[in-house]
Short mmCIF file of C-alpha atoms and ligand atoms in Angstrom, two decimals:
data_model
loop_
_atom_site.label_atom_id
_atom_site.label_comp_id
_atom_site.label_asym_id
_atom_site.label_seq_id
_atom_site.Cartn_x
_atom_site.Cartn_y
_atom_site.Cartn_z
CA MET B 1 1.56 46.20 40.17
CA THR B 2 3.73 44.67 37.40
CA THR B 3 6.24 42.27 37.60
CA LYS B 4 8.56 42.33 33.90
CA LEU B 5 11.01 39.68 33.30
CA SER B 6 12.39 41.21 30.32
CA SER B 7 12.86 44.94 29.35
CA CYS B 8 10.97 46.09 26.11
CA ALA B 9 12.92 49.32 26.42
CA ALA B 10 15.95 47.53 26.22
CA GLU B 11 14.53 45.20 23.11
CA GLN B 12 14.29 48.13 20.76
CA VAL B 13 18.07 49.13 20.94
CA ASN B 14 19.30 48.97 17.40
CA GLY B 15 22.99 46.86 17.92
CA GLU B 16 24.03 48.04 14.74
CA ARG B 17 23.12 51.38 14.75
CA LEU B 18 24.84 51.71 18.08
CA LEU B 19 27.82 50.36 16.52
CA ASP B 20 28.14 52.73 13.80
CA LEU B 21 26.61 55.57 16.13
CA PHE B 22 29.91 54.85 18.46
CA LEU B 23 32.57 54.53 15.13
CA GLU B 24 31.22 58.55 14.17
CA LEU B 25 32.09 59.59 18.15
CA ALA B 26 35.01 58.24 18.32
CA LYS B 27 36.41 59.43 14.95
CA ILE B 28 35.83 62.66 16.24
CA ASN B 29 38.54 64.48 17.46
CA ALA B 30 38.15 66.29 21.04
CA PRO B 31 40.75 65.56 23.90
CA SER B 32 40.71 67.47 27.13
CA THR B 33 39.86 71.38 26.71
CA LYS B 34 39.39 71.04 23.22
CA GLU B 35 35.76 69.53 22.93
CA GLN B 36 33.70 71.82 20.33
CA LEU B 37 33.55 69.31 17.68
CA VAL B 38 31.75 66.72 19.55
CA ALA B 39 29.85 69.70 21.61
CA ASP B 40 28.75 70.22 17.87
CA TYR B 41 27.76 66.95 17.36
CA LEU B 42 25.54 66.97 20.18
CA LYS B 43 24.13 70.40 19.60
CA LYS B 44 22.77 69.24 16.51
CA ALA B 45 22.00 65.71 17.61
CA LEU B 46 20.69 66.28 21.02
CA PRO B 47 17.87 68.71 19.79
CA GLU B 48 16.42 66.36 17.58
CA LEU B 49 15.55 63.65 20.25
CA GLY B 50 13.75 66.00 21.60
CA PHE B 51 16.04 67.90 24.57
CA THR B 52 16.78 71.54 25.13
CA LEU B 53 20.19 72.18 26.36
CA GLU B 54 23.08 74.77 27.24
CA PHE B 55 26.59 75.14 28.32
CA ASP B 56 28.24 76.27 31.10
CA ASP B 57 31.02 79.00 31.72
CA ALA B 58 33.06 75.96 33.32
CA HIS B 59 36.05 76.45 30.46
CA LYS B 60 36.47 79.97 31.16
CA ASN B 61 38.50 78.53 34.09
CA PHE B 62 40.87 76.28 32.91
CA ASP B 63 40.96 77.96 28.89
CA GLY B 64 39.19 75.61 27.47
CA GLU B 65 37.45 75.40 23.96
CA VAL B 66 33.66 75.07 25.75
CA GLY B 67 31.96 74.06 29.18
CA ASN B 68 29.94 70.90 29.92
CA LEU B 69 26.15 70.45 28.96
CA ILE B 70 23.50 70.17 30.80
CA ALA B 71 20.77 68.50 28.64
CA TRP B 72 16.90 68.05 29.26
CA HIS B 73 14.20 65.76 27.95
CA GLU B 74 10.58 66.61 29.46
CA GLY B 75 9.60 62.72 29.42
CA THR B 76 5.97 61.12 28.33
CA ASP B 77 5.49 61.75 32.49
CA SER B 78 6.76 64.69 34.21
CA SER B 79 5.41 63.45 37.78
CA ILE B 80 8.37 60.87 37.58
CA PRO B 81 11.43 62.37 38.99
CA PRO B 82 14.19 63.37 36.75
CA ILE B 83 17.44 60.84 36.50
CA PHE B 84 20.44 61.87 34.91
CA PHE B 85 23.14 60.10 32.70
CA SER B 86 26.45 61.59 32.80
CA THR B 87 30.34 61.48 31.32
CA HIS B 88 32.47 63.19 30.00
CA MET B 89 33.21 64.27 26.32
CA ASP B 90 36.78 64.68 26.16
CA THR B 91 39.39 62.31 25.74
CA VAL B 92 43.12 61.35 26.44
CA LEU B 93 46.21 61.63 23.50
CA PRO B 94 46.61 60.90 21.18
CA THR B 95 43.39 60.80 18.45
CA GLU B 96 45.01 62.46 15.55
CA GLY B 97 43.47 60.07 12.94
CA LEU B 98 42.08 57.70 14.86
CA LYS B 99 41.01 54.67 12.94
CA PRO B 100 38.64 52.05 14.90
CA VAL B 101 38.91 48.55 13.55
CA ILE B 102 36.43 46.09 14.72
CA LYS B 103 38.31 42.38 14.77
CA ASP B 104 36.84 39.52 15.97
CA GLY B 105 34.14 41.04 18.01
CA VAL B 106 36.22 43.56 19.86
CA ILE B 107 36.51 47.10 18.40
CA HIS B 108 40.48 48.25 18.48
CA SER B 109 41.72 51.29 17.25
CA ASP B 110 44.84 50.86 14.46
CA GLY B 111 47.57 51.05 16.77
CA THR B 112 48.61 54.37 16.51
CA THR B 113 46.14 56.32 18.21
CA ILE B 114 44.09 55.78 21.45
CA LEU B 115 40.11 54.58 20.91
CA GLY B 116 38.48 56.39 22.69
CA ALA B 117 35.86 54.01 23.81
CA ASP B 118 36.63 56.17 27.23
CA ASP B 119 33.78 57.36 27.15
CA ARG B 120 32.41 57.95 23.29
CA ALA B 121 31.07 54.21 24.36
CA ALA B 122 28.79 55.33 26.91
CA LEU B 123 28.00 58.56 25.02
CA ALA B 124 26.77 56.73 21.69
CA ALA B 125 24.80 54.32 24.02
CA TYR B 126 23.52 56.73 25.82
CA LEU B 127 21.75 58.46 22.48
CA GLU B 128 20.95 55.10 21.42
CA ALA B 129 18.83 53.92 23.99
CA ILE B 130 17.03 57.81 23.84
CA ARG B 131 16.30 57.16 20.27
CA ALA B 132 15.17 53.51 21.44
CA ILE B 133 12.76 54.73 24.03
CA ILE B 134 11.16 57.24 21.98
CA GLU B 135 10.71 54.98 18.97
CA GLY B 136 9.37 52.01 21.07
CA GLY B 137 6.66 54.35 22.39
CA ILE B 138 7.94 53.73 26.07
CA PRO B 139 6.54 55.76 28.78
CA HIS B 140 9.36 57.51 31.03
CA GLY B 141 10.06 60.58 32.94
CA PRO B 142 12.33 63.38 32.42
CA ILE B 143 15.82 62.60 31.83
CA GLU B 144 19.10 64.89 31.59
CA PHE B 145 22.52 64.31 30.44
CA ILE B 146 25.69 66.22 32.35
CA LEU B 147 28.10 66.12 30.08
CA THR B 148 31.51 67.11 31.22
CA VAL B 149 34.62 68.40 29.74
CA ASN B 150 38.18 68.32 30.93
CA GLU B 151 38.00 65.10 33.04
CA GLN B 152 41.08 62.92 31.95
CA PRO B 153 43.27 65.36 33.78
CA GLY B 154 41.38 65.37 36.97
CA LEU B 155 37.91 65.97 37.01
CA VAL B 156 38.27 69.52 36.11
CA GLY B 157 34.94 69.83 34.31
CA ALA B 158 32.77 68.94 37.14
CA ARG B 159 34.71 70.93 39.64
CA TYR B 160 33.53 74.11 37.61
CA LEU B 161 30.13 73.00 36.60
CA ASP B 162 27.62 75.35 37.24
CA TYR B 163 25.17 72.76 39.78
CA SER B 164 22.38 75.58 39.59
CA LYS B 165 21.75 74.44 36.05
CA ALA B 166 21.10 70.46 36.64
CA LYS B 167 17.33 69.39 37.65
CA SER B 168 17.91 66.35 38.39
CA LYS B 169 19.09 64.86 41.74
CA THR B 170 20.73 61.55 41.06
CA GLY B 171 21.78 59.31 38.05
CA TYR B 172 24.52 57.23 36.72
CA ILE B 173 27.65 57.51 34.98
CA PHE B 174 28.74 54.56 32.57
CA ASP B 175 32.72 54.77 33.06
CA SER B 176 34.21 51.64 34.53
CA SER B 177 36.39 48.69 32.98
CA GLY B 178 33.95 45.40 34.64
CA ASP B 179 31.42 44.35 31.87
CA VAL B 180 28.01 45.52 31.70
CA GLY B 181 26.28 44.70 35.19
CA GLN B 182 29.06 46.54 37.37
CA ILE B 183 28.06 48.96 39.79
CA ILE B 184 30.19 50.68 41.99
CA LEU B 185 28.37 52.01 45.07
CA LYS B 186 32.13 53.57 46.77
CA GLY B 187 34.63 55.34 45.91
CA PRO B 188 37.79 56.54 47.53
CA TYR B 189 38.44 60.35 49.60
CA SER B 190 41.91 61.61 48.41
CA SER B 191 43.98 64.19 48.74
CA ARG B 192 47.54 65.70 47.32
CA VAL B 193 50.64 66.41 49.78
CA TRP B 194 53.51 68.88 48.66
CA PHE B 195 56.08 68.63 50.72
CA GLU B 196 58.53 71.71 50.21
CA VAL B 197 62.17 70.81 52.08
CA GLU B 198 64.69 72.67 52.53
CA GLY B 199 68.56 72.46 53.30
CA ASN B 200 71.55 74.62 51.94
CA ALA B 201 72.50 75.29 48.53
CA ALA B 202 76.50 75.57 48.44
CA HIS B 203 79.13 74.47 45.89
CA ILE B 204 81.12 71.47 46.25
CA ALA B 205 84.32 72.29 46.40
CA LEU B 206 84.16 76.45 47.03
CA ASN B 207 81.97 76.52 50.31
CA SER B 208 80.44 72.86 50.82
CA GLU B 209 80.92 73.21 54.77
CA GLU B 210 77.60 75.67 54.46
CA GLY B 211 75.74 73.08 52.03
CA ASN B 212 73.33 71.29 53.64
CA SER B 213 71.24 68.11 50.96
CA ALA B 214 67.80 69.34 50.34
CA ILE B 215 67.68 65.77 48.73
CA LEU B 216 69.05 63.58 51.38
CA ILE B 217 66.71 65.51 54.01
CA ALA B 218 64.20 64.37 51.72
CA ALA B 219 65.46 61.10 51.38
CA GLU B 220 65.95 60.48 55.03
CA GLY B 221 61.70 61.34 55.46
CA LEU B 222 60.76 58.87 52.41
CA SER B 223 62.74 56.14 53.86
CA ASN B 224 60.55 56.32 56.76
CA MET B 225 57.59 56.58 54.77
CA LYS B 226 55.02 54.03 54.81
CA LEU B 227 54.08 53.80 50.92
CA GLY B 228 51.79 51.71 48.69
CA GLN B 229 48.85 50.20 50.37
CA ILE B 230 49.06 51.11 54.08
CA GLU B 231 45.68 48.48 54.60
CA GLU B 232 43.25 47.46 52.61
CA GLY B 233 41.32 50.45 51.10
CA THR B 234 44.15 52.94 51.62
CA LEU B 235 46.88 53.14 49.11
CA ALA B 236 49.73 55.93 49.47
CA ASN B 237 52.36 57.16 46.61
CA VAL B 238 54.84 59.53 46.23
CA GLY B 239 55.01 60.51 42.29
CA ILE B 240 56.90 63.48 41.64
CA ILE B 241 60.80 65.20 43.15
CA ASN B 242 61.80 67.89 41.69
CA GLY B 243 65.07 69.86 42.54
CA GLY B 244 68.81 70.46 42.25
CA GLU B 245 70.56 72.74 39.75
CA LEU B 246 73.82 71.15 38.54
CA THR B 247 75.79 68.05 39.32
CA SER B 248 78.14 70.17 41.19
CA ILE B 249 76.11 72.10 43.80
CA ILE B 250 74.63 71.05 47.02
CA PRO B 251 70.90 71.11 46.52
CA GLY B 252 69.73 73.87 48.46
CA SER B 253 65.61 72.81 48.31
CA VAL B 254 63.77 69.96 46.83
CA THR B 255 60.21 69.24 46.13
CA VAL B 256 58.36 66.12 46.90
CA ALA B 257 54.98 65.68 46.32
CA GLY B 258 52.31 62.28 46.56
CA GLU B 259 48.84 61.59 47.69
CA VAL B 260 46.74 59.41 49.76
CA ARG B 261 43.83 57.73 49.01
CA SER B 262 40.86 55.69 51.19
CA PHE B 263 37.46 54.54 51.72
CA SER B 264 37.82 56.46 55.23
CA LYS B 265 38.04 59.99 56.13
CA GLU B 266 39.65 59.07 59.60
CA LYS B 267 42.44 57.11 57.52
CA LEU B 268 42.88 59.20 55.09
CA ASP B 269 43.96 61.90 57.39
CA ALA B 270 45.83 59.35 58.91
CA GLN B 271 47.78 58.67 56.45
CA LEU B 272 48.56 62.06 55.56
CA LYS B 273 49.79 63.23 59.34
CA HIS B 274 52.06 59.83 59.24
CA MET B 275 53.45 61.12 55.83
CA GLU B 276 53.74 65.37 57.72
CA GLU B 277 55.49 63.47 60.52
CA VAL B 278 58.09 61.65 59.33
CA MET B 279 59.22 64.19 56.43
CA GLN B 280 59.30 67.09 59.77
CA LYS B 281 61.50 64.62 61.68
CA ALA B 282 63.97 64.01 58.92
CA ALA B 283 64.15 67.74 58.46
CA GLU B 284 64.74 68.81 62.19
CA LYS B 285 67.10 65.83 62.45
CA LYS B 286 69.11 67.35 59.62
CA GLY B 287 68.75 70.77 60.48
CA GLY B 288 67.11 71.41 57.48
CA LYS B 289 63.10 72.89 57.04
CA VAL B 290 60.09 71.59 55.01
CA LYS B 291 56.87 73.97 54.18
CA ILE B 292 53.85 71.21 53.86
CA LYS B 293 50.60 71.85 51.92
CA VAL B 294 47.95 69.00 51.59
CA GLU B 295 45.07 69.86 49.42
CA LYS B 296 41.87 67.62 49.02
CA LYS B 297 41.79 66.02 45.50
CA TYR B 298 38.25 64.70 45.60
CA LEU B 299 35.99 63.25 48.75
CA GLY B 300 35.01 59.83 48.56
CA PHE B 301 31.22 58.36 48.47
CA ASP B 302 29.06 55.29 49.99
CA ILE B 303 25.69 54.69 48.69
CA PRO B 304 23.73 52.39 50.30
CA LYS B 305 22.73 49.22 48.52
CA GLU B 306 19.22 50.15 49.62
CA ASP B 307 19.35 53.00 47.42
CA ILE B 308 16.89 53.11 44.53
CA LEU B 309 19.25 53.97 41.96
CA VAL B 310 21.11 51.04 43.20
CA LYS B 311 17.90 48.72 43.06
CA THR B 312 16.69 49.94 40.12
CA ALA B 313 20.30 48.98 38.41
CA LEU B 314 19.98 45.56 39.93
CA LYS B 315 16.33 45.17 38.29
CA ALA B 316 17.45 46.97 34.98
CA ALA B 317 20.67 44.20 34.59
CA ARG B 318 18.88 41.16 35.07
CA ASN B 319 16.20 42.57 33.22
CA ILE B 320 18.26 42.31 29.70
CA HIS B 321 19.43 39.09 31.08
CA VAL B 322 23.49 40.32 32.32
CA ASN B 323 24.30 39.59 35.82
CA PRO B 324 24.60 42.71 38.33
CA TYR B 325 27.62 42.82 40.68
CA LEU B 326 28.41 45.01 43.31
CA THR B 327 31.82 46.28 44.20
CA GLU B 328 34.07 49.20 45.36
CA THR B 329 36.95 51.14 43.63
CA LEU B 330 39.98 53.48 44.68
CA GLY B 331 39.77 54.87 41.11
CA GLY B 332 38.55 58.73 41.16
CA ALA B 333 35.96 59.79 38.94
CA ASP B 334 33.89 62.76 38.09
CA THR B 335 31.20 60.50 40.45
CA ASN B 336 33.35 61.37 43.08
CA VAL B 337 32.60 65.20 42.18
CA LEU B 338 29.33 65.25 41.44
CA ASN B 339 28.45 63.34 44.98
CA GLU B 340 30.56 65.96 47.05
CA ASN B 341 27.93 68.46 44.58
CA GLY B 342 24.89 66.96 45.91
CA LEU B 343 23.63 64.97 42.71
CA THR B 344 23.57 61.26 44.27
CA THR B 345 25.34 59.37 41.73
CA ILE B 346 26.81 56.03 41.06
CA THR B 347 29.54 54.22 38.20
CA LEU B 348 28.33 51.94 36.26
CA GLY B 349 30.58 49.42 34.17
CA LEU B 350 30.79 49.38 30.02
CA GLY B 351 33.53 46.71 29.54
CA PHE B 352 36.18 49.15 27.94
CA GLN B 353 39.93 47.51 28.73
CA ASN B 354 43.23 48.91 28.52
CA ILE B 355 41.95 52.42 28.24
CA HIS B 356 44.76 55.55 27.75
CA SER B 357 46.48 52.70 25.61
CA PHE B 358 47.24 52.43 22.39
CA ARG B 359 45.70 48.71 22.82
CA GLU B 360 42.43 49.92 24.18
CA CYS B 361 39.81 48.36 23.33
CA ILE B 362 35.50 47.34 23.88
CA SER B 363 33.66 44.50 22.85
CA VAL B 364 30.28 45.02 20.46
CA GLU B 365 28.50 42.86 23.15
CA ASN B 366 29.74 45.28 26.42
CA LEU B 367 28.69 48.42 23.66
CA VAL B 368 25.44 46.93 22.86
CA ASN B 369 24.49 45.91 26.23
CA THR B 370 25.30 49.58 27.71
CA GLY B 371 22.63 50.68 24.76
CA ARG B 372 20.22 47.91 26.33
CA LEU B 373 21.14 48.52 30.18
CA THR B 374 20.46 52.39 29.51
CA ALA B 375 16.88 52.00 28.12
CA ALA B 376 16.56 49.36 30.79
CA LEU B 377 17.33 51.53 33.66
CA ILE B 378 15.19 54.86 31.95
CA GLU B 379 12.07 52.13 32.11
CA GLN B 380 12.82 50.50 35.40
CA TRP B 381 13.49 54.09 37.04
CA TYR B 382 9.87 54.77 35.30
CA GLU B 383 7.74 51.48 36.32
CA ASN B 384 9.96 51.86 40.16
CA HIS B 385 7.99 55.24 40.69
CA LYS B 386 4.90 54.29 38.95
CA GLU B 387 4.45 51.51 41.72
CA LYS B 388 4.33 53.46 44.49
ZN1 ZN T 1 36.67 57.80 31.75
#
C-alpha cells in the first residue's frame, strides 16, 4: 500500500492555461436552452482529450437547442470503476458581450453582465485536469462527463436526461459557493404547492352582495400559515400570488403558490399538510373553495461519510493542501436529480461568489484549485481502488 502526501496529478495542472481556458469558455454565449455554442466547443475539445461523446434528446421536451452531453474516456485501466464529473452547460442571463476582467487575483465581469463562473469554472477545471492527467502519464480508470442543459431554471435537463447512456454510478459536481475543500453530503427534499382559491366575483357597485373575495380568503389562510424557517432544516415560502381583474371587481379567484424544502421527507410532508389545512379552513370559514395541487420538485439525498466518494474527496483535498470540510445545503442542484436517478453524487465547492448577479466573481486561486482537486480526485479514485 502506498501512502502519498501530495498529488502528482495536481502538480501537472497548468494554472495559466486553466485561466485562459476559463476566460475563453466564459465568453461563449450559451444561456439556458441555448447551449449549442458551448456544446460545439466541447464536441471539438473532448475528442482531442480522448473522449467519445453523444447527446441525448432531453431538449426536445422544452424546445432547447441541444441535449445533455455524455462523454466517455476509457482511461489507462478499465478494471477501475468509472467515475463521472458533472456540471451544467447553461448560464443565467444576461451574457451578451460578456467581458471578464481580472483584478487583484479575482475574475469579475465588466459589470454589465453576469460572469458565468457558475459553472464554466467547473467546465474549464475539468478539461484542464484531464489534459494534466494525460500529459503527466498518470494512470487512471475510466472517466465520464455528464454535462446537462437547462439547469438554471430548475434542473430541467437533468430531469430529462437519458440515464441509460451513463455508464458510471458515482461522481462529483463542482457547483457550490464554498471555497475548494467544501464537500456537500446532504441536500433537501422539495415540493411546490399551488392553491387555487375560489370565492365569487361581483361588481362592487352593481351586485356586491353576491361577492366573496378570493383575495380575502387567501389572506385569511396565509395569515395562519407558518412560513420561513419552520425549524432547523425545514423552510417554507409563498412566492406567487396571481388574481383579480379590475379594482372595481370583487375577485372571484386567486392562485397562491409556494414551496417547502426539508432534509426530512416527513417534515416536508407535515409542513405541506399544515399549509393545505389552514387554506382549507379559511375557505370553509369564508364560504369559498380551494383546489390544492402539490408537485415534487426533487428528492433529497444524504451520502454517508463512509462512502468511498467522500473518503476520496477528503484525501484528494488534503493531497493538494486544502482543508476539506463536510457540509449540507438547503439549495437544490442537479445533484438531487442525479441521486434520485440512481447516480450517487456529491456536490463540491469551487468558490464562486454572488452568482446570478453582475457582481459574480471567482478567485484565480479557487479556479486553479478546482482544476487541481479534479486531477487529484481522479488520481485518488484510482489509488483507492488499486489498493483493494
Ligand atoms: Zn450552477
